[in-house]
Amino acid sequence: MRSLTTTSLLTLFLSATTASAAALGLSVGLDFPGQLPISTADNDFPVPGENPLTFCSSPEADILTIEHVDLSPNPPEPGKKLTIKATGTFHKDVEEGAKVLLQVKYGYIRLINEEADLCEQIQNVDLECPLEKGKLSLVKEVDLPKEIPPGKYTVLADVYTKEKEKITCLEAMVVFDIKR
């Protein structure tokens, strides 16, 4: 996922959701009838493509226009390789100092609530700042751990420049069931 901040964000979403939950060893005794499809939150701003993402608010003024994000498989499955394909357009350069506020919840429990340097994070997906104005595409594969605790995960990534201009803001929800 790196030729695009969108991919970086999605990788952050999925990595943070799965890795932090697995690292914390969280599990619950709830029984879900089966894997629920990932779905967009109840808002009017779904991200185009086969994905669980929604924009936090209207993306009209965002620095990044996301054209599509596709996940395969959708919904993601523990222990499987997740392929992420994304394209988008930056309407201006994104310089050093950009930040991402990342929040991950497991049910009502907040697992992550931190602000990170966007330019440091995108190095994990073979990108670097400045992210130049123009169209970007990316394909990224992520190995999801088998040990993802069952439950509902919600993720928010609010991305902005050092001048506090909104690059994008994305939300997602994923529900994993108990494997028997």
XYZ file of N, CA and C in Angstrom:
540
model
N 0.810 -1.163 0.000
C 0.000 0.000 0.000
C 0.848 1.218 0.000
N 1.710 1.394 -0.860
C 2.455 2.587 -0.757
C 2.848 3.083 -2.084
N 2.171 3.940 -2.419
C 2.370 4.841 -3.502
C 1.311 5.837 -3.213
N 0.771 5.698 -2.018
C -0.389 6.480 -1.690
C -0.590 6.522 -0.205
N -0.936 7.673 0.302
C -1.211 7.789 1.711
C -2.426 6.967 2.073
N -3.358 6.825 1.174
C -4.531 5.997 1.426
C -4.105 4.602 1.822
N -3.171 4.060 1.118
C -2.708 2.721 1.417
C -2.041 2.711 2.766
N -1.265 3.726 3.043
C -0.605 3.811 4.335
C -1.645 3.834 5.435
N -2.677 4.610 5.222
C -3.722 4.705 6.228
C -4.406 3.366 6.425
N -4.711 2.708 5.335
C -5.387 1.426 5.445
C -4.486 0.400 6.112
N -3.213 0.413 5.770
C -2.276 -0.490 6.429
C -2.215 -0.163 7.912
N -2.166 1.124 8.240
C -2.184 1.519 9.646
C -3.443 1.001 10.322
N -4.597 1.178 9.652
C -5.862 0.692 10.198
C -5.773 -0.782 10.521
N -5.458 -1.560 9.505
C -5.500 -3.008 9.654
C -4.404 -3.509 10.569
N -3.214 -2.956 10.434
C -2.113 -3.376 11.293
C -2.401 -3.023 12.736
N -2.874 -1.813 12.955
C -3.159 -1.386 14.318
C -4.274 -2.221 14.918
N -5.288 -2.469 14.146
C -6.419 -3.245 14.639
C -6.002 -4.653 15.002
N -5.330 -5.323 14.091
C -4.994 -6.723 14.329
C -3.800 -6.884 15.248
N -2.752 -6.145 15.008
C -1.536 -6.322 15.794
C -1.730 -5.892 17.232
N -2.369 -4.746 17.456
C -2.513 -4.298 18.827
C -3.471 -5.194 19.591
N -4.513 -5.641 18.959
C -5.428 -6.548 19.645
C -4.724 -7.858 19.975
N -3.982 -8.381 19.012
C -3.266 -9.635 19.251
C -2.193 -9.445 20.316
N -1.482 -8.325 20.260
C -0.413 -8.067 21.221
C -0.962 -7.933 22.635
N -2.132 -7.346 22.758
C -2.720 -7.187 24.078
C -3.354 -8.478 24.573
N -3.490 -9.452 23.673
C -4.039 -10.742 24.075
C -5.491 -10.665 24.496
N -6.227 -9.721 23.954
C -7.622 -9.573 24.334
C -8.458 -10.698 23.749
N -9.354 -11.209 24.532
C -10.339 -12.159 24.020
C -11.584 -12.022 24.874
N -12.697 -12.437 24.309
C -13.949 -12.346 25.045
C -14.682 -13.663 24.924
N -15.626 -13.887 25.817
C -16.405 -15.111 25.787
C -17.701 -14.948 25.020
N -17.773 -13.995 24.123
C -18.983 -13.785 23.343
C -19.004 -14.715 22.155
N -20.182 -15.154 21.783
C -20.309 -16.025 20.628
C -21.030 -15.271 19.525
N -20.363 -15.104 18.392
C -20.967 -14.454 17.242
C -21.402 -15.546 16.283
N -22.566 -15.381 15.634
C -23.070 -16.433 14.764
C -22.199 -16.696 13.556
N -21.329 -15.833 13.193
C -20.457 -16.026 12.035
C -19.736 -14.738 11.736
N -18.824 -14.803 10.814
C -18.103 -13.596 10.424
C -19.099 -12.630 9.816
N -19.197 -11.461 10.386
C -20.062 -10.442 9.820
C -19.292 -9.699 8.749
N -19.949 -9.366 7.644
C -19.228 -8.600 6.632
C -18.844 -7.251 7.206
N -17.686 -6.774 6.817
C -17.331 -5.453 7.279
C -18.217 -4.474 6.546
N -18.578 -3.423 7.237
C -19.522 -2.494 6.638
C -19.119 -1.077 6.963
N -19.649 -0.169 6.198
C -19.375 1.228 6.457
C -20.248 1.680 7.604
N -19.785 2.696 8.295
C -20.577 3.276 9.367
C -21.816 3.910 8.736
N -22.793 4.200 9.556
C -24.023 4.790 9.026
C -23.809 6.267 8.728
N -23.115 6.564 7.645
C -22.993 7.949 7.219
C -23.084 8.013 5.706
N -23.087 9.204 5.193
C -23.295 9.408 3.758
C -22.002 9.516 2.971
N -20.885 9.110 3.547
C -19.600 9.335 2.893
C -18.760 8.065 2.776
N -19.265 7.026 2.106
C -18.453 5.811 1.957
C -17.267 6.049 1.026
N -16.152 5.399 1.326
C -14.984 5.439 0.446
C -15.278 4.492 -0.717
N -15.099 4.935 -1.970
C -15.387 4.068 -3.118
C -14.543 2.793 -3.103
N -15.141 1.685 -3.550
C -14.437 0.416 -3.640
C -14.994 -0.615 -2.684
N -14.355 -1.788 -2.690
C -14.746 -2.901 -1.828
C -13.957 -2.808 -0.531
N -14.502 -2.082 0.454
C -13.788 -1.817 1.694
C -14.768 -1.388 2.776
N -14.317 -1.369 4.043
C -15.180 -0.961 5.147
C -15.039 0.517 5.507
N -14.377 1.295 4.685
C -14.027 2.664 5.046
C -15.131 3.666 4.743
N -15.226 4.657 5.624
C -16.051 5.828 5.367
C -15.213 7.056 5.688
N -15.560 8.154 5.045
C -14.956 9.432 5.404
C -15.663 9.929 6.659
N -14.929 10.594 7.548
C -15.511 11.127 8.781
C -16.540 12.215 8.481
N -16.308 12.956 7.410
C -17.207 14.023 6.965
C -17.000 14.174 5.464
N -17.702 15.101 4.860
C -17.574 15.293 3.419
C -16.111 15.505 3.042
N -15.607 14.732 2.064
C -14.194 14.842 1.679
C -13.915 15.910 0.617
N -14.900 16.739 0.294
C -14.756 17.696 -0.804
C -13.526 18.585 -0.692
N -13.197 19.031 0.510
C -12.077 19.960 0.684
C -10.777 19.260 1.093
N -10.774 17.919 1.144
C -9.577 17.186 1.566
C -8.433 17.378 0.574
N -7.214 17.357 1.088
C -6.022 17.423 0.237
C -5.899 16.146 -0.591
N -6.344 15.020 -0.046
C -6.304 13.739 -0.748
C -7.704 13.342 -1.201
N -7.885 13.166 -2.493
C -9.123 12.602 -3.025
C -8.882 11.111 -3.233
N -9.621 10.291 -2.505
C -9.489 8.841 -2.630
C -10.442 8.379 -3.725
N -9.880 7.784 -4.769
C -10.699 7.331 -5.891
C -11.261 5.937 -5.651
N -10.460 5.058 -5.061
C -10.979 3.749 -4.650
C -9.984 3.057 -3.741
N -10.523 2.179 -2.895
C -9.733 1.269 -2.066
C -10.442 -0.078 -2.134
N -9.728 -1.109 -2.574
C -10.290 -2.458 -2.660
C -9.507 -3.401 -1.754
N -10.238 -4.205 -0.977
C -9.646 -5.224 -0.115
C -10.001 -6.596 -0.661
N -9.046 -7.518 -0.567
C -9.313 -8.895 -0.953
C -8.557 -9.815 0.004
N -9.252 -10.671 0.763
C -10.696 -10.837 0.750
C -11.391 -9.722 1.528
N -12.648 -9.517 1.226
C -13.474 -8.567 1.948
C -14.731 -9.319 2.362
N -14.901 -9.662 3.625
C -14.175 -9.140 4.769
C -12.824 -9.824 4.967
N -11.889 -9.114 5.638
C -10.598 -9.726 5.965
C -10.799 -10.939 6.871
N -9.881 -11.906 6.759
C -9.982 -13.124 7.553
C -8.686 -13.351 8.319
N -8.795 -13.676 9.626
C -7.595 -13.967 10.409
C -6.782 -15.086 9.772
N -5.464 -14.940 9.796
C -4.573 -15.958 9.262
C -4.422 -15.933 7.757
N -5.051 -14.988 7.098
C -4.993 -14.896 5.635
C -4.223 -13.651 5.211
N -3.778 -13.680 3.970
C -3.110 -12.518 3.385
C -4.184 -11.572 2.866
N -4.082 -10.306 3.244
C -5.010 -9.280 2.795
C -4.317 -8.442 1.730
N -4.949 -8.302 0.567
C -4.411 -7.468 -0.507
C -5.202 -6.170 -0.547
N -4.476 -5.066 -0.551
C -5.077 -3.738 -0.572
C -4.631 -3.039 -1.846
N -5.598 -2.558 -2.612
C -5.310 -1.785 -3.824
C -5.998 -0.438 -3.669
N -5.263 0.636 -3.932
C -5.834 1.965 -3.743
C -5.285 2.946 -4.763
N -6.109 3.928 -5.092
C -5.669 5.046 -5.926
C -6.272 6.321 -5.372
N -5.557 7.398 -5.582
C -6.024 8.695 -5.122
C -5.187 9.801 -5.714
N -5.600 11.032 -5.440
C -4.905 12.202 -5.961
C -4.661 13.198 -4.839
N -3.403 13.627 -4.708
C -3.062 14.711 -3.794
C -3.208 16.023 -4.545
N -3.886 16.978 -3.930
C -4.113 18.271 -4.575
C -3.023 19.276 -4.242
N -2.129 18.908 -3.344
C -0.939 19.702 -3.035
C 0.069 18.788 -2.360
N 1.308 19.233 -2.290
C 2.349 18.442 -1.631
C 2.048 18.321 -0.138
N 2.405 17.178 0.442
C 2.314 16.970 1.886
C 3.741 16.897 2.404
N 4.095 17.857 3.248
C 5.462 18.018 3.739
C 5.668 17.338 5.092
N 6.939 17.284 5.507
C 7.302 16.819 6.852
C 6.466 17.581 7.880
N 6.138 16.907 8.967
C 5.354 17.529 10.031
C 3.883 17.140 9.994
N 3.450 16.460 8.929
C 2.064 15.985 8.860
C 1.855 14.922 9.940
N 0.647 14.848 10.456
C 0.334 13.933 11.561
C -0.874 13.076 11.230
N -0.961 11.942 11.914
C -2.156 11.101 11.864
C -2.567 10.814 13.306
N -3.810 11.144 13.636
C -4.379 10.778 14.923
C -5.058 9.440 14.708
N -4.585 8.414 15.389
C -5.099 7.060 15.208
C -5.784 6.598 16.485
N -7.031 6.157 16.344
C -7.775 5.592 17.465
C -8.291 4.220 17.049
N -8.069 3.237 17.916
C -8.566 1.884 17.679
C -9.313 1.453 18.933
N -10.541 0.965 18.739
C -11.337 0.462 19.855
C -11.705 -0.994 19.602
N -11.710 -1.755 20.684
C -12.183 -3.139 20.686
C -13.462 -3.105 21.509
N -14.613 -3.144 20.836
C -15.865 -2.895 21.549
C -15.824 -1.470 22.072
N -15.954 -1.320 23.392
C -15.881 0.011 24.001
C -14.506 0.301 24.593
N -13.591 -0.639 24.473
C -12.255 -0.479 25.056
C -11.330 0.185 24.049
N -10.739 1.297 24.432
C -9.804 1.993 23.551
C -8.438 1.322 23.657
N -7.978 0.760 22.547
C -6.673 0.103 22.495
C -5.570 1.090 22.151
N -5.859 1.982 21.221
C -4.863 2.947 20.755
C -5.518 4.313 20.659
N -4.811 5.321 21.133
C -5.224 6.711 20.965
C -3.938 7.521 20.910
N -3.385 7.649 19.710
C -2.098 8.330 19.621
C -1.972 9.145 18.346
N -1.161 10.164 18.449
C -0.820 10.979 17.289
C 0.562 10.541 16.828
N 0.688 10.256 15.540
C 1.959 9.783 14.991
C 2.387 10.681 13.843
N 3.683 10.678 13.583
C 4.235 11.410 12.451
C 3.899 10.647 11.169
N 3.135 11.271 10.285
C 2.716 10.601 9.056
C 3.914 10.193 8.213
N 4.901 11.068 8.108
C 6.056 10.779 7.256
C 6.849 9.577 7.762
N 6.926 9.392 9.082
C 7.578 8.199 9.630
C 6.753 6.952 9.328
N 5.437 7.049 9.455
C 4.562 5.897 9.246
C 4.570 5.416 7.804
N 4.594 6.332 6.853
C 4.515 5.907 5.454
C 5.799 5.256 4.965
N 6.892 5.410 5.724
C 8.123 4.693 5.379
C 7.894 3.187 5.458
N 6.948 2.768 6.301
C 6.613 1.349 6.422
C 5.981 0.800 5.154
N 5.571 1.691 4.270
C 4.965 1.262 3.014
C 5.742 1.803 1.827
N 7.029 1.991 2.054
C 7.955 2.394 0.992
C 7.631 3.744 0.368
N 7.068 4.650 1.146
C 6.843 6.033 0.709
C 7.661 6.946 1.592
N 7.840 8.158 1.124
C 8.529 9.151 1.943
C 7.987 10.534 1.626
N 8.175 11.429 2.571
C 7.763 12.815 2.384
C 8.870 13.570 1.669
N 8.541 14.563 0.884
C 7.176 15.036 0.680
C 6.396 14.109 -0.241
N 5.107 13.981 0.052
C 4.189 13.297 -0.858
C 3.790 14.347 -1.884
N 4.127 14.105 -3.128
C 3.971 15.142 -4.141
C 2.567 15.186 -4.722
N 2.175 16.396 -5.087
C 0.891 16.633 -5.738
C 0.771 15.726 -6.960
N -0.415 15.127 -7.137
C -0.648 14.273 -8.293
C -1.276 12.955 -7.904
N -1.464 12.115 -8.906
C -2.125 10.823 -8.731
C -1.131 9.776 -8.223
N -1.602 8.935 -7.306
C -0.795 7.843 -6.760
C -1.626 6.570 -6.737
N -0.945 5.448 -6.938
C -1.596 4.140 -6.855
C -0.726 3.226 -6.023
N -1.359 2.232 -5.399
C -0.569 1.295 -4.629
C -1.241 -0.041 -4.500
N -0.404 -1.032 -4.303
C -0.862 -2.388 -4.001
C -0.009 -2.859 -2.837
N -0.645 -3.351 -1.781
C 0.075 -3.799 -0.595
C -0.560 -5.083 -0.086
N 0.293 -6.030 0.319
C -0.193 -7.255 0.945
C 0.171 -7.232 2.421
N -0.777 -7.636 3.252
C -0.596 -7.652 4.700
C -0.982 -9.039 5.196
N -0.097 -9.673 5.973
C -0.420 -10.960 6.591
C -1.160 -10.693 7.894
N -2.408 -11.133 7.973
C -3.185 -10.959 9.193
C -2.920 -12.137 10.121
N -2.663 -11.861 11.407
C -2.400 -12.958 12.338
C -3.640 -13.825 12.545
N -3.407 -15.111 12.842
C -4.511 -16.034 13.118
C -5.182 -15.703 14.444
N -4.427 -15.102 15.358
C -4.870 -14.917 16.734
C -5.644 -13.630 16.964
N -6.366 -13.128 15.990
C -7.152 -11.913 16.196
C -8.318 -12.259 17.118
N -8.396 -11.620 18.288
C -9.516 -11.911 19.187
C -10.850 -11.536 18.539
N -11.873 -12.370 18.726
C -13.169 -12.059 18.134
C -13.775 -10.816 18.770
N -14.562 -10.112 17.986
C -15.234 -8.926 18.490
C -15.296 -7.843 17.438
N -15.804 -6.693 17.855
C -15.967 -5.552 16.962
C -14.823 -4.565 17.188
N -14.168 -4.198 16.101
C -13.085 -3.228 16.125
C -13.519 -2.001 15.332
N -13.304 -0.831 15.903
C -13.556 0.411 15.171
C -12.257 1.199 15.135
N -12.011 1.822 13.990
C -10.749 2.529 13.781
C -11.048 3.896 13.188
N -10.309 4.900 13.647
C -10.397 6.245 13.101
C -8.984 6.725 12.820
N -8.778 7.301 11.646
C -7.495 7.928 11.309
C -7.789 9.316 10.756
N -7.382 10.325 11.499
C -7.560 11.722 11.107
C -6.181 12.235 10.706
N -6.011 12.588 9.436
C -4.698 12.923 8.888
C -4.690 14.391 8.484
N -3.656 15.117 8.919
C -3.616 16.553 8.659
C -2.179 17.037 8.536
N -2.028 18.193 7.889
C -0.708 18.794 7.693
C -0.241 19.463 8.981
N 1.016 19.910 8.985
C 1.521 20.611 10.172
C 0.778 21.923 10.395
N 0.141 22.446 9.337
C -0.666 23.664 9.459
C -2.107 23.341 9.840
N -2.385 22.069 10.137
C -3.707 21.573 10.544
C -4.730 21.566 9.406
N -4.259 21.512 8.145
C -5.164 21.341 7.013
C -5.497 19.855 6.898
N -6.763 19.547 6.631
C -7.189 18.147 6.569
C -6.704 17.492 5.281
N -5.930 16.413 5.438
C -5.531 15.582 4.302
C -6.669 14.609 4.015
N -7.102 13.878 5.026
C -8.292 13.027 4.966
C -8.612 12.584 6.383
N -9.810 12.067 6.566
C -10.205 11.462 7.835
C -11.053 10.251 7.481
N -10.652 9.087 7.994
C -11.308 7.826 7.647
C -11.717 7.059 8.899
N -12.815 6.320 8.772
C -13.294 5.442 9.833
C -13.551 4.061 9.240
N -13.472 3.039 10.087
C -13.781 1.683 9.639
C -14.283 0.864 10.822
N -15.048 -0.183 10.506
C -15.497 -1.136 11.512
C -15.337 -2.545 10.938
N -14.756 -3.437 11.744
C -14.584 -4.835 11.349
C -15.056 -5.700 12.512
N -15.816 -6.752 12.200
C -16.261 -7.701 13.225
C -15.693 -9.070 12.878
N -14.946 -9.649 13.828
C -14.413 -11.002 13.675
C -15.190 -11.928 14.600
N -15.500 -13.131 14.112
C -16.245 -14.087 14.923
C -15.299 -15.045 15.633
N -15.882 -15.892 16.469
C -15.113 -16.936 17.146
C -15.022 -18.125 16.200
N -13.807 -18.590 15.945
C -13.607 -19.776 15.099
C -13.686 -21.006 15.980
N -14.426 -21.978 15.527
C -14.566 -23.217 16.313
C -13.852 -24.335 15.625
